[in-house]
């Protein structure tokens, strides 16, 4: 991984942690997926970099709705 990719991934993970400590603490933990959406986002950013990881995390958030079944959904 190049330095720019590493810095981008670190920035993305830092933003996810910021979300967890601020806004994430305000909402109850009712995630129907495993791993949770924020954990999925961190794994995706670490594995695929900031841009592709963010797209994967966004797609996961769109799938998290009342009509989805949930379940085990690892980062691929």
mmCIF file with all atom_site columns, C-alpha atoms in Angstrom:
data_model
loop_
_atom_site.group_PDB
_atom_site.id
_atom_site.type_symbol
_atom_site.label_atom_id
_atom_site.label_alt_id
_atom_site.label_comp_id
_atom_site.label_asym_id
_atom_site.label_entity_id
_atom_site.label_seq_id
_atom_site.pdbx_PDB_ins_code
_atom_site.Cartn_x
_atom_site.Cartn_y
_atom_site.Cartn_z
_atom_site.occupancy
_atom_site.B_iso_or_equiv
_atom_site.pdbx_formal_charge
_atom_site.auth_seq_id
_atom_site.auth_comp_id
_atom_site.auth_asym_id
_atom_site.auth_atom_id
_atom_site.pdbx_PDB_model_num
ATOM 1  C CA . UNK A 1 1  ? 0.000   0.000   0.000  1.00 0.00 ? 1  UNK A CA 1
ATOM 2  C CA . UNK A 1 2  ? 1.307   3.439   -0.839 1.00 0.00 ? 2  UNK A CA 1
ATOM 3  C CA . UNK A 1 3  ? 1.735   6.218   1.679  1.00 0.00 ? 3  UNK A CA 1
ATOM 4  C CA . UNK A 1 4  ? -1.245  8.174   0.313  1.00 0.00 ? 4  UNK A CA 1
ATOM 5  C CA . UNK A 1 5  ? -3.469  5.095   0.625  1.00 0.00 ? 5  UNK A CA 1
ATOM 6  C CA . UNK A 1 6  ? -2.274  4.510   4.176  1.00 0.00 ? 6  UNK A CA 1
ATOM 7  C CA . UNK A 1 7  ? -2.876  8.127   5.183  1.00 0.00 ? 7  UNK A CA 1
ATOM 8  C CA . UNK A 1 8  ? -6.325  8.090   3.579  1.00 0.00 ? 8  UNK A CA 1
ATOM 9  C CA . UNK A 1 9  ? -7.250  4.887   5.371  1.00 0.00 ? 9  UNK A CA 1
ATOM 10 C CA . UNK A 1 10 ? -6.011  6.292   8.692  1.00 0.00 ? 10 UNK A CA 1
ATOM 11 C CA . UNK A 1 11 ? -8.079  9.442   8.126  1.00 0.00 ? 11 UNK A CA 1
ATOM 12 C CA . UNK A 1 12 ? -11.158 7.353   7.321  1.00 0.00 ? 12 UNK A CA 1
ATOM 13 C CA . UNK A 1 13 ? -10.762 5.171   10.394 1.00 0.00 ? 13 UNK A CA 1
ATOM 14 C CA . UNK A 1 14 ? -10.252 8.296   12.518 1.00 0.00 ? 14 UNK A CA 1
ATOM 15 C CA . UNK A 1 15 ? -13.494 9.792   11.199 1.00 0.00 ? 15 UNK A CA 1
ATOM 16 C CA . UNK A 1 16 ? -15.351 6.567   11.968 1.00 0.00 ? 16 UNK A CA 1
ATOM 17 C CA . UNK A 1 17 ? -14.002 6.620   15.534 1.00 0.00 ? 17 UNK A CA 1
ATOM 18 C CA . UNK A 1 18 ? -15.099 10.258  15.834 1.00 0.00 ? 18 UNK A CA 1
ATOM 19 C CA . UNK A 1 19 ? -18.590 9.232   14.734 1.00 0.00 ? 19 UNK A CA 1
ATOM 20 C CA . UNK A 1 20 ? -18.627 6.364   17.261 1.00 0.00 ? 20 UNK A CA 1
ATOM 21 C CA . UNK A 1 21 ? -17.646 8.645   20.127 1.00 0.00 ? 21 UNK A CA 1
ATOM 22 C CA . UNK A 1 22 ? -20.082 11.455  19.261 1.00 0.00 ? 22 UNK A CA 1
ATOM 23 C CA . UNK A 1 23 ? -23.184 10.657  17.190 1.00 0.00 ? 23 UNK A CA 1
ATOM 24 C CA . UNK A 1 24 ? -22.930 6.882   17.563 1.00 0.00 ? 24 UNK A CA 1
ATOM 25 C CA . UNK A 1 25 ? -23.204 7.201   21.328 1.00 0.00 ? 25 UNK A CA 1
ATOM 26 C CA . UNK A 1 26 ? -26.601 8.901   20.946 1.00 0.00 ? 26 UNK A CA 1
ATOM 27 C CA . UNK A 1 27 ? -28.264 6.003   19.112 1.00 0.00 ? 27 UNK A CA 1
ATOM 28 C CA . UNK A 1 28 ? -29.095 2.610   20.628 1.00 0.00 ? 28 UNK A CA 1
ATOM 29 C CA . UNK A 1 29 ? -27.145 -0.391  19.352 1.00 0.00 ? 29 UNK A CA 1
ATOM 30 C CA . UNK A 1 30 ? -29.781 -2.140  17.237 1.00 0.00 ? 30 UNK A CA 1
ATOM 31 C CA . UNK A 1 31 ? -27.741 -3.297  14.262 1.00 0.00 ? 31 UNK A CA 1
ATOM 32 C CA . UNK A 1 32 ? -29.181 -6.332  12.498 1.00 0.00 ? 32 UNK A CA 1
ATOM 33 C CA . UNK A 1 33 ? -25.915 -7.081  10.737 1.00 0.00 ? 33 UNK A CA 1
ATOM 34 C CA . UNK A 1 34 ? -22.712 -8.559  12.085 1.00 0.00 ? 34 UNK A CA 1
ATOM 35 C CA . UNK A 1 35 ? -20.281 -6.819  12.125 1.00 0.00 ? 35 UNK A CA 1
ATOM 36 C CA . UNK A 1 36 ? -22.010 -3.551  12.943 1.00 0.00 ? 36 UNK A CA 1
ATOM 37 C CA . UNK A 1 37 ? -22.108 -0.883  10.241 1.00 0.00 ? 37 UNK A CA 1
ATOM 38 C CA . UNK A 1 38 ? -19.323 1.199   11.795 1.00 0.00 ? 38 UNK A CA 1
ATOM 39 C CA . UNK A 1 39 ? -17.112 -1.865  12.280 1.00 0.00 ? 39 UNK A CA 1
ATOM 40 C CA . UNK A 1 40 ? -17.836 -2.895  8.689  1.00 0.00 ? 40 UNK A CA 1
ATOM 41 C CA . UNK A 1 41 ? -16.849 0.595   7.521  1.00 0.00 ? 41 UNK A CA 1
ATOM 42 C CA . UNK A 1 42 ? -13.555 0.460   9.431  1.00 0.00 ? 42 UNK A CA 1
ATOM 43 C CA . UNK A 1 43 ? -12.712 -2.964  8.018  1.00 0.00 ? 43 UNK A CA 1
ATOM 44 C CA . UNK A 1 44 ? -13.618 -1.855  4.487  1.00 0.00 ? 44 UNK A CA 1
ATOM 45 C CA . UNK A 1 45 ? -11.500 1.313   4.692  1.00 0.00 ? 45 UNK A CA 1
ATOM 46 C CA . UNK A 1 46 ? -8.538  -0.592  6.108  1.00 0.00 ? 46 UNK A CA 1
ATOM 47 C CA . UNK A 1 47 ? -8.766  -3.327  3.479  1.00 0.00 ? 47 UNK A CA 1
ATOM 48 C CA . UNK A 1 48 ? -9.735  -1.350  0.357  1.00 0.00 ? 48 UNK A CA 1
ATOM 49 C CA . UNK A 1 49 ? -8.605  2.217   1.065  1.00 0.00 ? 49 UNK A CA 1
ATOM 50 C CA . UNK A 1 50 ? -10.579 5.386   1.708  1.00 0.00 ? 50 UNK A CA 1
ATOM 51 C CA . UNK A 1 51 ? -12.521 5.711   -1.554 1.00 0.00 ? 51 UNK A CA 1
ATOM 52 C CA . UNK A 1 52 ? -13.560 2.111   -2.233 1.00 0.00 ? 52 UNK A CA 1
ATOM 53 C CA . UNK A 1 53 ? -14.029 1.405   1.487  1.00 0.00 ? 53 UNK A CA 1
ATOM 54 C CA . UNK A 1 54 ? -16.327 4.419   1.800  1.00 0.00 ? 54 UNK A CA 1
ATOM 55 C CA . UNK A 1 55 ? -18.370 3.247   -1.178 1.00 0.00 ? 55 UNK A CA 1
ATOM 56 C CA . UNK A 1 56 ? -18.716 -0.229  0.346  1.00 0.00 ? 56 UNK A CA 1
ATOM 57 C CA . UNK A 1 57 ? -19.709 1.273   3.705  1.00 0.00 ? 57 UNK A CA 1
ATOM 58 C CA . UNK A 1 58 ? -22.271 3.527   2.018  1.00 0.00 ? 58 UNK A CA 1
ATOM 59 C CA . UNK A 1 59 ? -23.749 0.549   0.164  1.00 0.00 ? 59 UNK A CA 1
ATOM 60 C CA . UNK A 1 60 ? -23.978 -1.321  3.466  1.00 0.00 ? 60 UNK A CA 1
ATOM 61 C CA . UNK A 1 61 ? -25.833 1.606   5.062  1.00 0.00 ? 61 UNK A CA 1
ATOM 62 C CA . UNK A 1 62 ? -28.305 1.627   2.174  1.00 0.00 ? 62 UNK A CA 1
ATOM 63 C CA . UNK A 1 63 ? -28.945 -2.086  2.705  1.00 0.00 ? 63 UNK A CA 1
ATOM 64 C CA . UNK A 1 64 ? -29.684 -1.539  6.403  1.00 0.00 ? 64 UNK A CA 1
ATOM 65 C CA . UNK A 1 65 ? -33.418 -0.947  6.277  1.00 0.00 ? 65 UNK A CA 1
ATOM 66 C CA . UNK A 1 66 ? -36.555 -2.439  7.860  1.00 0.00 ? 66 UNK A CA 1
ATOM 67 C CA . UNK A 1 67 ? -37.024 -4.898  4.970  1.00 0.00 ? 67 UNK A CA 1
ATOM 68 C CA . UNK A 1 68 ? -33.558 -6.451  5.045  1.00 0.00 ? 68 UNK A CA 1
ATOM 69 C CA . UNK A 1 69 ? -32.953 -9.751  6.810  1.00 0.00 ? 69 UNK A CA 1
ATOM 70 C CA . UNK A 1 70 ? -29.576 -8.777  8.246  1.00 0.00 ? 70 UNK A CA 1
ATOM 71 C CA . UNK A 1 71 ? -27.190 -11.485 9.387  1.00 0.00 ? 71 UNK A CA 1
ATOM 72 C CA . UNK A 1 72 ? -23.480 -12.080 8.894  1.00 0.00 ? 72 UNK A CA 1
ATOM 73 C CA . UNK A 1 73 ? -22.066 -9.748  6.219  1.00 0.00 ? 73 UNK A CA 1
ATOM 74 C CA . UNK A 1 74 ? -18.247 -9.653  6.120  1.00 0.00 ? 74 UNK A CA 1
ATOM 75 C CA . UNK A 1 75 ? -16.185 -7.223  4.066  1.00 0.00 ? 75 UNK A CA 1
ATOM 76 C CA . UNK A 1 76 ? -15.174 -8.853  0.787  1.00 0.00 ? 76 UNK A CA 1
#
